[in-house]
């Protein structure tokens, strides 16, 4: 570039860009060329805990102006880029490093600690609808209450705490988190449900007209996710379809610790032929402290995806621990799972004093087009 005998500068931090690569768990980091450079020294760190950065890439010499790195959801990153000199043209290294921060978290509105979430959303109603995900963030380590039904309506809502220092949410009255099919994500929060004796942690509200589809189902296309939460003292349903008619495309519980005093089904989808197309429970621990477990793990209503145009379905239980869950029940799950082509994956789980009888007495449902994987589980 005609640049010689020069002390170079590192790239302008404001011009460093990040692009999630389609179909890949990667992000492309790109910066403007510095004429006369011999390359760039590049590092990327995860800084969810700013006091303890975790290196993704460390001091890598890049011959070019971009690099692809691992992409993780809900993660804060810091990138450091330093321009390297070029001996051939007597150009010197940059004296300083450009630092750029970037986040894959959905931008969020912060709710102040000490707030009752019912009161907050009464004063700040959600009106975004199902087509746009709107996020609310609780302060790191902050304490909050839910004094009744926290109704998210048909909105696609993410309610999250801090990954490193979870917020604490206590139910102070008989209530639940209520969704009417817009989608939901609960992340990085510790919940205490002790006072909710005969209710639900999550339940479904009336089916709104705007999501009604084939056969009058409320069709839920946005994911329903409970991730990286501690949920303690669940005394009735964890999730309850609540007598409504829903077809849920994805329901996910991932990386959670859940404590029960079980007296009912944990997942109750048993109403009006409601069903979940793809269900995932992964990397979670579920434990029950009741003397007897008077309920199945899951109960479904036997609906089928074809009724809303879905061709196949799946159940995935991976890397979980079940302790004293549904210990006196003949079936962990009852009824036929969606009555059509079904892939079942039951892998790398520990069952301790859980499920007296079969894991699912009707998982196959007499069909020949179902695929099952059942491997590397420990039963005690």
mmCIF file of C-alpha atoms in Angstrom:
data_model
loop_
_atom_site.group_PDB
_atom_site.id
_atom_site.type_symbol
_atom_site.label_atom_id
_atom_site.label_comp_id
_atom_site.label_asym_id
_atom_site.label_seq_id
_atom_site.Cartn_x
_atom_site.Cartn_y
_atom_site.Cartn_z
ATOM 1 C CA UNK A 1 0.000 0.000 0.000
ATOM 2 C CA UNK A 2 2.967 2.323 -0.284
ATOM 3 C CA UNK A 3 3.338 2.642 3.488
ATOM 4 C CA UNK A 4 6.962 2.459 4.704
ATOM 5 C CA UNK A 5 9.002 3.507 7.746
ATOM 6 C CA UNK A 6 5.824 3.976 9.790
ATOM 7 C CA UNK A 7 4.563 3.278 13.290
ATOM 8 C CA UNK A 8 1.283 1.533 12.443
ATOM 9 C CA UNK A 9 -2.033 1.874 14.251
ATOM 10 C CA UNK A 10 -4.444 -0.852 15.218
ATOM 11 C CA UNK A 11 -7.825 -0.978 13.400
ATOM 12 C CA UNK A 12 -10.483 1.533 14.396
ATOM 13 C CA UNK A 13 -12.568 -0.281 17.027
ATOM 14 C CA UNK A 14 -15.755 1.371 15.763
ATOM 15 C CA UNK A 15 -15.282 -0.306 12.381
ATOM 16 C CA UNK A 16 -14.871 -3.870 13.670
ATOM 17 C CA UNK A 17 -17.930 -5.917 12.674
ATOM 18 C CA UNK A 18 -19.468 -9.193 13.849
ATOM 19 C CA UNK A 19 -21.606 -11.408 11.631
ATOM 20 C CA UNK A 20 -23.279 -14.669 12.659
ATOM 21 C CA UNK A 21 -22.643 -17.182 9.864
ATOM 22 C CA UNK A 22 -25.852 -18.708 8.554
ATOM 23 C CA UNK A 23 -26.311 -22.359 9.498
ATOM 24 C CA UNK A 24 -23.066 -22.510 11.485
ATOM 25 C CA UNK A 25 -22.176 -22.053 15.178
ATOM 26 C CA UNK A 26 -19.654 -19.398 14.137
ATOM 27 C CA UNK A 27 -19.271 -15.651 14.060
ATOM 28 C CA UNK A 28 -17.129 -13.772 11.525
ATOM 29 C CA UNK A 29 -15.105 -10.925 13.011
ATOM 30 C CA UNK A 30 -13.897 -8.437 10.385
ATOM 31 C CA UNK A 31 -11.911 -5.208 10.512
ATOM 32 C CA UNK A 32 -10.573 -2.629 8.005
ATOM 33 C CA UNK A 33 -7.201 -3.239 6.383
ATOM 34 C CA UNK A 34 -4.201 -1.315 7.725
ATOM 35 C CA UNK A 35 -1.891 -0.544 4.806
ATOM 36 C CA UNK A 36 1.686 -1.678 5.380
ATOM 37 C CA UNK A 37 0.775 -4.242 8.035
ATOM 38 C CA UNK A 38 2.461 -7.625 8.270
ATOM 39 C CA UNK A 39 -0.632 -9.180 9.879
ATOM 40 C CA UNK A 40 -2.703 -8.865 13.026
ATOM 41 C CA UNK A 41 -2.526 -10.332 16.513
ATOM 42 C CA UNK A 42 -6.042 -11.455 17.414
ATOM 43 C CA UNK A 43 -7.627 -12.623 20.674
ATOM 44 C CA UNK A 44 -11.233 -13.276 21.653
ATOM 45 C CA UNK A 45 -12.501 -13.763 25.224
ATOM 46 C CA UNK A 46 -15.813 -14.649 26.846
ATOM 47 C CA UNK A 47 -16.384 -11.954 29.466
ATOM 48 C CA UNK A 48 -19.664 -12.969 31.096
ATOM 49 C CA UNK A 49 -17.620 -12.539 34.264
ATOM 50 C CA UNK A 50 -15.423 -9.504 33.421
ATOM 51 C CA UNK A 51 -13.050 -10.382 36.264
ATOM 52 C CA UNK A 52 -12.442 -13.853 34.826
ATOM 53 C CA UNK A 53 -12.193 -13.702 31.016
ATOM 54 C CA UNK A 54 -12.140 -17.054 29.226
ATOM 55 C CA UNK A 55 -10.012 -17.224 26.067
ATOM 56 C CA UNK A 56 -11.708 -18.481 22.906
ATOM 57 C CA UNK A 57 -8.750 -17.481 20.728
ATOM 58 C CA UNK A 58 -5.477 -16.273 22.235
ATOM 59 C CA UNK A 59 -2.744 -14.339 20.401
ATOM 60 C CA UNK A 60 -3.443 -15.828 16.994
ATOM 61 C CA UNK A 61 -1.562 -14.244 14.068
ATOM 62 C CA UNK A 62 -4.054 -13.507 11.282
ATOM 63 C CA UNK A 63 -2.922 -12.950 7.688
ATOM 64 C CA UNK A 64 -6.015 -11.125 6.502
ATOM 65 C CA UNK A 65 -8.740 -8.929 7.946
ATOM 66 C CA UNK A 66 -11.234 -11.451 9.274
ATOM 67 C CA UNK A 67 -11.483 -14.601 11.361
ATOM 68 C CA UNK A 68 -14.288 -17.038 12.211
ATOM 69 C CA UNK A 69 -14.751 -17.945 15.894
ATOM 70 C CA UNK A 70 -17.138 -20.077 17.910
ATOM 71 C CA UNK A 71 -20.558 -18.497 18.438
ATOM 72 C CA UNK A 72 -22.486 -19.072 21.668
ATOM 73 C CA UNK A 73 -25.931 -17.745 22.526
ATOM 74 C CA UNK A 74 -26.387 -15.443 25.529
ATOM 75 C CA UNK A 75 -22.691 -14.617 25.726
ATOM 76 C CA UNK A 76 -20.615 -11.466 26.143
ATOM 77 C CA UNK A 77 -17.387 -11.289 24.163
ATOM 78 C CA UNK A 78 -14.323 -9.065 24.039
ATOM 79 C CA UNK A 79 -12.018 -8.940 21.008
ATOM 80 C CA UNK A 80 -8.464 -7.567 20.976
ATOM 81 C CA UNK A 81 -6.766 -6.717 17.655
ATOM 82 C CA UNK A 82 -3.235 -5.400 17.299
ATOM 83 C CA UNK A 83 -1.618 -4.481 13.990
ATOM 84 C CA UNK A 84 1.757 -6.170 13.436
ATOM 85 C CA UNK A 85 4.649 -4.479 11.712
ATOM 86 C CA UNK A 86 6.344 -5.452 8.456
ATOM 87 C CA UNK A 87 10.134 -5.731 8.471
ATOM 88 C CA UNK A 88 10.317 -5.575 4.679
ATOM 89 C CA UNK A 89 8.922 -2.036 4.686
ATOM 90 C CA UNK A 90 10.343 -1.037 8.078
ATOM 91 C CA UNK A 91 6.859 -0.674 9.566
ATOM 92 C CA UNK A 92 6.544 -1.100 13.336
ATOM 93 C CA UNK A 93 3.890 -2.823 15.454
ATOM 94 C CA UNK A 94 1.032 -0.670 16.680
ATOM 95 C CA UNK A 95 1.716 0.757 20.103
ATOM 96 C CA UNK A 96 -1.768 -0.108 21.408
ATOM 97 C CA UNK A 97 -4.438 -2.765 21.026
ATOM 98 C CA UNK A 98 -7.975 -2.134 19.788
ATOM 99 C CA UNK A 99 -10.576 -3.596 22.170
ATOM 100 C CA UNK A 100 -14.159 -4.248 21.113
ATOM 101 C CA UNK A 101 -17.007 -5.774 23.144
ATOM 102 C CA UNK A 102 -19.937 -7.619 21.601
ATOM 103 C CA UNK A 103 -22.883 -9.564 22.971
ATOM 104 C CA UNK A 104 -25.166 -12.280 21.618
ATOM 105 C CA UNK A 105 -27.742 -11.489 24.314
ATOM 106 C CA UNK A 106 -31.031 -10.030 23.090
ATOM 107 C CA UNK A 107 -31.055 -6.318 24.011
ATOM 108 C CA UNK A 108 -33.127 -5.974 27.165
ATOM 109 C CA UNK A 109 -34.929 -3.551 29.456
ATOM 110 C CA UNK A 110 -33.601 -3.754 33.029
ATOM 111 C CA UNK A 111 -36.117 -4.224 35.836
ATOM 112 C CA UNK A 112 -34.865 -2.758 39.141
ATOM 113 C CA UNK A 113 -34.157 -5.109 42.043
ATOM 114 C CA UNK A 114 -36.800 -5.263 44.761
ATOM 115 C CA UNK A 115 -39.639 -5.136 42.224
ATOM 116 C CA UNK A 116 -42.813 -7.227 42.237
ATOM 117 C CA UNK A 117 -42.994 -8.394 38.619
ATOM 118 C CA UNK A 118 -46.800 -8.349 38.603
ATOM 119 C CA UNK A 119 -46.770 -4.659 39.493
ATOM 120 C CA UNK A 120 -44.003 -3.900 37.013
ATOM 121 C CA UNK A 121 -45.834 -5.370 34.027
ATOM 122 C CA UNK A 122 -49.147 -3.834 35.082
ATOM 123 C CA UNK A 123 -47.390 -0.458 34.889
ATOM 124 C CA UNK A 124 -45.354 -1.386 31.802
ATOM 125 C CA UNK A 125 -47.594 -3.650 29.707
ATOM 126 C CA UNK A 126 -46.037 -5.781 26.977
ATOM 127 C CA UNK A 127 -47.467 -4.999 23.545
ATOM 128 C CA UNK A 128 -44.791 -6.372 21.200
ATOM 129 C CA UNK A 129 -46.760 -9.426 20.029
ATOM 130 C CA UNK A 130 -45.452 -12.809 18.942
ATOM 131 C CA UNK A 131 -43.353 -11.710 15.953
ATOM 132 C CA UNK A 132 -40.704 -9.780 17.904
ATOM 133 C CA UNK A 133 -38.841 -11.178 20.909
ATOM 134 C CA UNK A 134 -38.754 -8.617 23.702
ATOM 135 C CA UNK A 135 -36.337 -9.141 26.604
ATOM 136 C CA UNK A 136 -36.300 -8.026 30.225
ATOM 137 C CA UNK A 137 -33.236 -8.401 32.424
ATOM 138 C CA UNK A 138 -33.177 -8.711 36.201
ATOM 139 C CA UNK A 139 -30.244 -7.202 38.041
ATOM 140 C CA UNK A 140 -27.354 -9.490 38.947
ATOM 141 C CA UNK A 141 -28.027 -10.998 42.363
ATOM 142 C CA UNK A 142 -31.212 -8.946 42.737
ATOM 143 C CA UNK A 143 -34.321 -10.129 44.602
ATOM 144 C CA UNK A 144 -37.809 -10.006 43.067
ATOM 145 C CA UNK A 145 -41.310 -11.294 43.817
ATOM 146 C CA UNK A 146 -44.293 -12.625 41.855
ATOM 147 C CA UNK A 147 -47.507 -12.041 43.792
ATOM 148 C CA UNK A 148 -50.009 -13.644 41.369
ATOM 149 C CA UNK A 149 -50.309 -14.765 37.759
ATOM 150 C CA UNK A 150 -47.556 -13.158 35.660
ATOM 151 C CA UNK A 151 -49.411 -13.042 32.339
ATOM 152 C CA UNK A 152 -47.150 -12.710 29.292
ATOM 153 C CA UNK A 153 -50.111 -12.960 26.930
ATOM 154 C CA UNK A 154 -49.399 -13.770 23.302
ATOM 155 C CA UNK A 155 -46.110 -11.856 23.398
ATOM 156 C CA UNK A 156 -42.731 -13.490 22.735
ATOM 157 C CA UNK A 157 -40.982 -12.662 26.008
ATOM 158 C CA UNK A 158 -37.518 -13.392 27.356
ATOM 159 C CA UNK A 159 -37.119 -12.900 31.104
ATOM 160 C CA UNK A 160 -33.546 -13.383 32.212
ATOM 161 C CA UNK A 161 -31.097 -12.804 35.004
ATOM 162 C CA UNK A 162 -27.321 -12.681 34.949
ATOM 163 C CA UNK A 163 -25.440 -15.821 33.857
ATOM 164 C CA UNK A 164 -22.826 -15.508 36.603
ATOM 165 C CA UNK A 165 -24.947 -14.110 39.452
ATOM 166 C CA UNK A 166 -28.562 -15.218 39.097
ATOM 167 C CA UNK A 167 -31.434 -13.041 40.207
ATOM 168 C CA UNK A 168 -33.754 -14.519 42.862
ATOM 169 C CA UNK A 169 -37.526 -14.570 42.239
ATOM 170 C CA UNK A 170 -39.909 -15.686 44.982
ATOM 171 C CA UNK A 171 -43.595 -16.428 44.498
ATOM 172 C CA UNK A 172 -45.389 -14.670 47.350
ATOM 173 C CA UNK A 173 -48.900 -15.726 46.333
ATOM 174 C CA UNK A 174 -50.626 -18.490 44.444
ATOM 175 C CA UNK A 175 -49.724 -17.741 40.862
ATOM 176 C CA UNK A 176 -47.856 -18.897 37.782
ATOM 177 C CA UNK A 177 -45.998 -17.595 34.761
ATOM 178 C CA UNK A 178 -48.689 -17.616 32.068
ATOM 179 C CA UNK A 179 -48.140 -17.757 28.318
ATOM 180 C CA UNK A 180 -50.799 -17.639 25.638
ATOM 181 C CA UNK A 181 -48.657 -19.039 22.878
ATOM 182 C CA UNK A 182 -46.380 -16.200 21.788
ATOM 183 C CA UNK A 183 -43.198 -17.903 22.961
ATOM 184 C CA UNK A 184 -41.271 -17.704 26.230
ATOM 185 C CA UNK A 185 -37.708 -17.871 27.503
ATOM 186 C CA UNK A 186 -36.796 -17.985 31.200
ATOM 187 C CA UNK A 187 -33.023 -17.886 31.731
ATOM 188 C CA UNK A 188 -30.470 -17.488 34.540
ATOM 189 C CA UNK A 189 -33.003 -17.024 37.366
ATOM 190 C CA UNK A 190 -33.494 -18.841 40.685
ATOM 191 C CA UNK A 191 -37.199 -19.306 41.454
ATOM 192 C CA UNK A 192 -38.793 -20.335 44.768
ATOM 193 C CA UNK A 193 -42.331 -21.736 44.357
ATOM 194 C CA UNK A 194 -42.849 -22.862 47.960
ATOM 195 C CA UNK A 195 -46.179 -21.078 48.563
ATOM 196 C CA UNK A 196 -47.771 -22.312 45.317
ATOM 197 C CA UNK A 197 -49.315 -25.434 46.792
ATOM 198 C CA UNK A 198 -51.728 -26.620 44.078
ATOM 199 C CA UNK A 199 -50.812 -24.479 41.119
ATOM 200 C CA UNK A 200 -48.210 -24.456 38.368
ATOM 201 C CA UNK A 201 -44.851 -22.882 37.724
ATOM 202 C CA UNK A 202 -45.743 -22.290 34.052
ATOM 203 C CA UNK A 203 -49.243 -22.600 32.625
ATOM 204 C CA UNK A 204 -51.019 -21.735 29.416
ATOM 205 C CA UNK A 205 -53.731 -19.103 29.114
ATOM 206 C CA UNK A 206 -56.732 -18.936 26.801
ATOM 207 C CA UNK A 207 -55.915 -19.475 23.122
ATOM 208 C CA UNK A 208 -55.861 -16.079 21.325
ATOM 209 C CA UNK A 209 -57.617 -15.848 17.971
ATOM 210 C CA UNK A 210 -54.449 -14.589 16.279
ATOM 211 C CA UNK A 211 -52.627 -17.920 16.726
ATOM 212 C CA UNK A 212 -55.557 -20.232 16.061
ATOM 213 C CA UNK A 213 -54.859 -22.539 13.127
ATOM 214 C CA UNK A 214 -55.908 -25.916 11.804
ATOM 215 C CA UNK A 215 -58.506 -27.737 13.892
ATOM 216 C CA UNK A 216 -58.766 -24.735 16.240
ATOM 217 C CA UNK A 217 -55.336 -25.371 17.777
ATOM 218 C CA UNK A 218 -53.382 -22.507 19.239
ATOM 219 C CA UNK A 219 -50.197 -23.057 17.241
ATOM 220 C CA UNK A 220 -47.044 -22.057 19.135
ATOM 221 C CA UNK A 221 -44.165 -21.643 16.681
ATOM 222 C CA UNK A 222 -41.758 -19.653 18.870
ATOM 223 C CA UNK A 223 -39.766 -21.811 21.301
ATOM 224 C CA UNK A 224 -40.819 -22.264 24.920
ATOM 225 C CA UNK A 225 -37.531 -22.418 26.847
ATOM 226 C CA UNK A 226 -36.557 -22.792 30.510
ATOM 227 C CA UNK A 227 -32.763 -22.600 30.611
ATOM 228 C CA UNK A 228 -30.080 -22.395 33.295
ATOM 229 C CA UNK A 229 -32.577 -21.832 36.104
ATOM 230 C CA UNK A 230 -32.920 -23.203 39.612
ATOM 231 C CA UNK A 231 -36.584 -23.874 40.380
ATOM 232 C CA UNK A 232 -37.178 -24.919 43.953
ATOM 233 C CA UNK A 233 -40.110 -26.300 45.934
ATOM 234 C CA UNK A 234 -42.451 -27.142 43.061
ATOM 235 C CA UNK A 235 -45.463 -28.668 44.809
ATOM 236 C CA UNK A 236 -47.761 -29.396 41.869
ATOM 237 C CA UNK A 237 -47.285 -28.980 38.095
ATOM 238 C CA UNK A 238 -44.060 -27.638 36.653
ATOM 239 C CA UNK A 239 -45.814 -27.035 33.313
ATOM 240 C CA UNK A 240 -49.593 -27.222 32.862
ATOM 241 C CA UNK A 241 -51.537 -26.946 29.602
ATOM 242 C CA UNK A 242 -54.361 -25.763 31.878
ATOM 243 C CA UNK A 243 -57.228 -27.338 29.936
ATOM 244 C CA UNK A 244 -56.407 -25.411 26.735
ATOM 245 C CA UNK A 245 -55.882 -26.651 23.175
ATOM 246 C CA UNK A 246 -52.336 -25.966 22.010
ATOM 247 C CA UNK A 247 -49.897 -27.412 19.475
ATOM 248 C CA UNK A 248 -46.423 -26.486 20.706
ATOM 249 C CA UNK A 249 -43.587 -26.778 18.221
ATOM 250 C CA UNK A 250 -40.655 -26.724 20.678
ATOM 251 C CA UNK A 251 -40.608 -27.064 24.458
ATOM 252 C CA UNK A 252 -37.118 -27.071 25.982
ATOM 253 C CA UNK A 253 -35.821 -27.464 29.546
ATOM 254 C CA UNK A 254 -32.036 -27.224 29.540
ATOM 255 C CA UNK A 255 -29.331 -26.923 32.206
ATOM 256 C CA UNK A 256 -31.764 -26.593 35.126
ATOM 257 C CA UNK A 257 -31.865 -27.757 38.748
ATOM 258 C CA UNK A 258 -35.448 -28.436 39.850
ATOM 259 C CA UNK A 259 -36.587 -29.492 43.319
ATOM 260 C CA UNK A 260 -40.038 -31.061 43.740
ATOM 261 C CA UNK A 261 -42.460 -32.159 46.401
ATOM 262 C CA UNK A 262 -44.220 -34.137 43.703
ATOM 263 C CA UNK A 263 -47.964 -34.713 43.954
ATOM 264 C CA UNK A 264 -48.933 -34.528 40.258
ATOM 265 C CA UNK A 265 -47.555 -34.814 36.751
ATOM 266 C CA UNK A 266 -44.476 -32.681 36.225
ATOM 267 C CA UNK A 267 -45.410 -31.920 32.615
ATOM 268 C CA UNK A 268 -49.184 -31.967 32.125
ATOM 269 C CA UNK A 269 -50.154 -31.638 28.460
ATOM 270 C CA UNK A 270 -53.224 -33.832 28.945
ATOM 271 C CA UNK A 271 -56.137 -31.823 27.569
ATOM 272 C CA UNK A 272 -58.018 -31.266 24.307
ATOM 273 C CA UNK A 273 -55.541 -33.304 22.237
ATOM 274 C CA UNK A 274 -52.792 -30.797 23.032
ATOM 275 C CA UNK A 275 -49.286 -31.900 22.182
ATOM 276 C CA UNK A 276 -45.643 -30.901 21.823
ATOM 277 C CA UNK A 277 -43.986 -31.607 18.492
ATOM 278 C CA UNK A 278 -40.362 -31.608 19.729
ATOM 279 C CA UNK A 279 -39.650 -31.919 23.453
ATOM 280 C CA UNK A 280 -36.170 -31.598 24.972
ATOM 281 C CA UNK A 281 -34.990 -32.141 28.539
ATOM 282 C CA UNK A 282 -31.205 -31.952 28.738
ATOM 283 C CA UNK A 283 -28.326 -31.416 31.166
ATOM 284 C CA UNK A 284 -30.742 -31.022 34.083
ATOM 285 C CA UNK A 285 -31.255 -32.472 37.542
ATOM 286 C CA UNK A 286 -34.776 -33.162 38.831
ATOM 287 C CA UNK A 287 -35.223 -34.383 42.401
ATOM 288 C CA UNK A 288 -38.229 -35.064 44.608
ATOM 289 C CA UNK A 289 -38.329 -34.945 48.404
ATOM 290 C CA UNK A 290 -41.855 -36.356 48.893
ATOM 291 C CA UNK A 291 -42.224 -39.784 50.432
ATOM 292 C CA UNK A 292 -44.314 -40.874 47.443
ATOM 293 C CA UNK A 293 -44.523 -39.477 43.937
ATOM 294 C CA UNK A 294 -48.221 -39.291 43.150
ATOM 295 C CA UNK A 295 -47.920 -38.413 39.510
ATOM 296 C CA UNK A 296 -46.279 -39.357 36.255
ATOM 297 C CA UNK A 297 -43.348 -37.451 34.903
ATOM 298 C CA UNK A 298 -45.359 -36.447 31.843
ATOM 299 C CA UNK A 299 -48.909 -36.874 30.635
ATOM 300 C CA UNK A 300 -49.946 -36.090 27.083
ATOM 301 C CA UNK A 301 -53.332 -36.026 25.380
ATOM 302 C CA UNK A 302 -52.506 -38.078 22.305
ATOM 303 C CA UNK A 303 -52.840 -35.336 19.687
ATOM 304 C CA UNK A 304 -50.816 -35.525 16.486
ATOM 305 C CA UNK A 305 -48.714 -33.116 14.509
ATOM 306 C CA UNK A 306 -50.490 -33.911 11.251
ATOM 307 C CA UNK A 307 -53.530 -32.076 12.618
ATOM 308 C CA UNK A 308 -51.608 -28.813 12.212
ATOM 309 C CA UNK A 309 -49.427 -29.827 9.266
ATOM 310 C CA UNK A 310 -46.328 -31.130 11.093
ATOM 311 C CA UNK A 311 -44.869 -34.324 9.633
ATOM 312 C CA UNK A 312 -42.863 -35.805 12.515
ATOM 313 C CA UNK A 313 -41.971 -35.288 16.141
ATOM 314 C CA UNK A 314 -39.333 -36.107 18.764
ATOM 315 C CA UNK A 315 -38.653 -36.694 22.442
ATOM 316 C CA UNK A 316 -35.113 -36.032 23.649
ATOM 317 C CA UNK A 317 -33.877 -36.813 27.162
ATOM 318 C CA UNK A 318 -30.103 -36.319 27.315
ATOM 319 C CA UNK A 319 -27.616 -36.072 30.195
ATOM 320 C CA UNK A 320 -30.133 -35.678 33.030
ATOM 321 C CA UNK A 321 -30.364 -36.935 36.592
ATOM 322 C CA UNK A 322 -33.741 -38.065 37.966
ATOM 323 C CA UNK A 323 -33.925 -38.670 41.736
ATOM 324 C CA UNK A 324 -37.129 -40.116 43.275
ATOM 325 C CA UNK A 325 -39.203 -38.844 40.354
ATOM 326 C CA UNK A 326 -42.518 -40.647 39.741
ATOM 327 C CA UNK A 327 -41.161 -43.534 41.797
ATOM 328 C CA UNK A 328 -44.557 -45.190 42.351
ATOM 329 C CA UNK A 329 -45.926 -44.853 38.817
ATOM 330 C CA UNK A 330 -46.300 -47.670 36.320
ATOM 331 C CA UNK A 331 -45.374 -45.343 33.462
ATOM 332 C CA UNK A 332 -43.081 -42.353 33.356
ATOM 333 C CA UNK A 333 -45.103 -40.980 30.457
ATOM 334 C CA UNK A 334 -48.617 -41.969 29.450
ATOM 335 C CA UNK A 335 -50.440 -42.036 26.148
ATOM 336 C CA UNK A 336 -49.072 -42.106 22.625
ATOM 337 C CA UNK A 337 -46.603 -39.370 21.781
ATOM 338 C CA UNK A 338 -48.268 -37.559 18.853
ATOM 339 C CA UNK A 339 -49.545 -40.767 17.162
ATOM 340 C CA UNK A 340 -47.191 -40.443 14.187
ATOM 341 C CA UNK A 341 -43.547 -40.713 13.132
ATOM 342 C CA UNK A 342 -41.506 -40.152 16.264
ATOM 343 C CA UNK A 343 -37.812 -40.109 17.130
ATOM 344 C CA UNK A 344 -37.059 -40.919 20.766
ATOM 345 C CA UNK A 345 -33.629 -40.281 22.251
ATOM 346 C CA UNK A 346 -32.991 -41.423 25.832
ATOM 347 C CA UNK A 347 -29.243 -41.128 26.366
ATOM 348 C CA UNK A 348 -26.722 -40.544 29.172
ATOM 349 C CA UNK A 349 -29.288 -40.190 31.955
ATOM 350 C CA UNK A 350 -29.210 -41.344 35.578
ATOM 351 C CA UNK A 351 -32.467 -42.719 37.035
ATOM 352 C CA UNK A 352 -32.238 -43.153 40.817
ATOM 353 C CA UNK A 353 -35.387 -44.568 42.470
ATOM 354 C CA UNK A 354 -37.410 -43.107 39.623
ATOM 355 C CA UNK A 355 -40.171 -44.662 37.534
ATOM 356 C CA UNK A 356 -41.443 -47.925 38.973
ATOM 357 C CA UNK A 357 -42.574 -49.262 35.604
ATOM 358 C CA UNK A 358 -41.787 -48.578 31.980
ATOM 359 C CA UNK A 359 -40.276 -45.284 30.897
ATOM 360 C CA UNK A 360 -43.132 -44.951 28.432
ATOM 361 C CA UNK A 361 -45.616 -47.755 27.956
ATOM 362 C CA UNK A 362 -46.776 -46.346 24.615
ATOM 363 C CA UNK A 363 -43.773 -44.528 23.194
ATOM 364 C CA UNK A 364 -44.031 -46.474 19.953
ATOM 365 C CA UNK A 365 -47.808 -46.624 19.867
ATOM 366 C CA UNK A 366 -47.883 -49.657 17.590
ATOM 367 C CA UNK A 367 -46.154 -47.828 14.749
ATOM 368 C CA UNK A 368 -43.274 -49.172 12.680
ATOM 369 C CA UNK A 369 -41.803 -45.819 11.554
ATOM 370 C CA UNK A 370 -40.510 -44.721 14.960
ATOM 371 C CA UNK A 371 -36.812 -44.583 15.789
ATOM 372 C CA UNK A 372 -35.520 -45.098 19.329
ATOM 373 C CA UNK A 373 -32.111 -44.541 20.857
ATOM 374 C CA UNK A 374 -31.678 -45.752 24.417
ATOM 375 C CA UNK A 375 -28.025 -45.872 25.419
ATOM 376 C CA UNK A 376 -25.555 -45.140 28.216
ATOM 377 C CA UNK A 377 -28.220 -44.683 30.886
ATOM 378 C CA UNK A 378 -27.781 -45.711 34.524
ATOM 379 C CA UNK A 379 -30.760 -47.147 36.428
ATOM 380 C CA UNK A 380 -30.607 -47.642 40.202
#
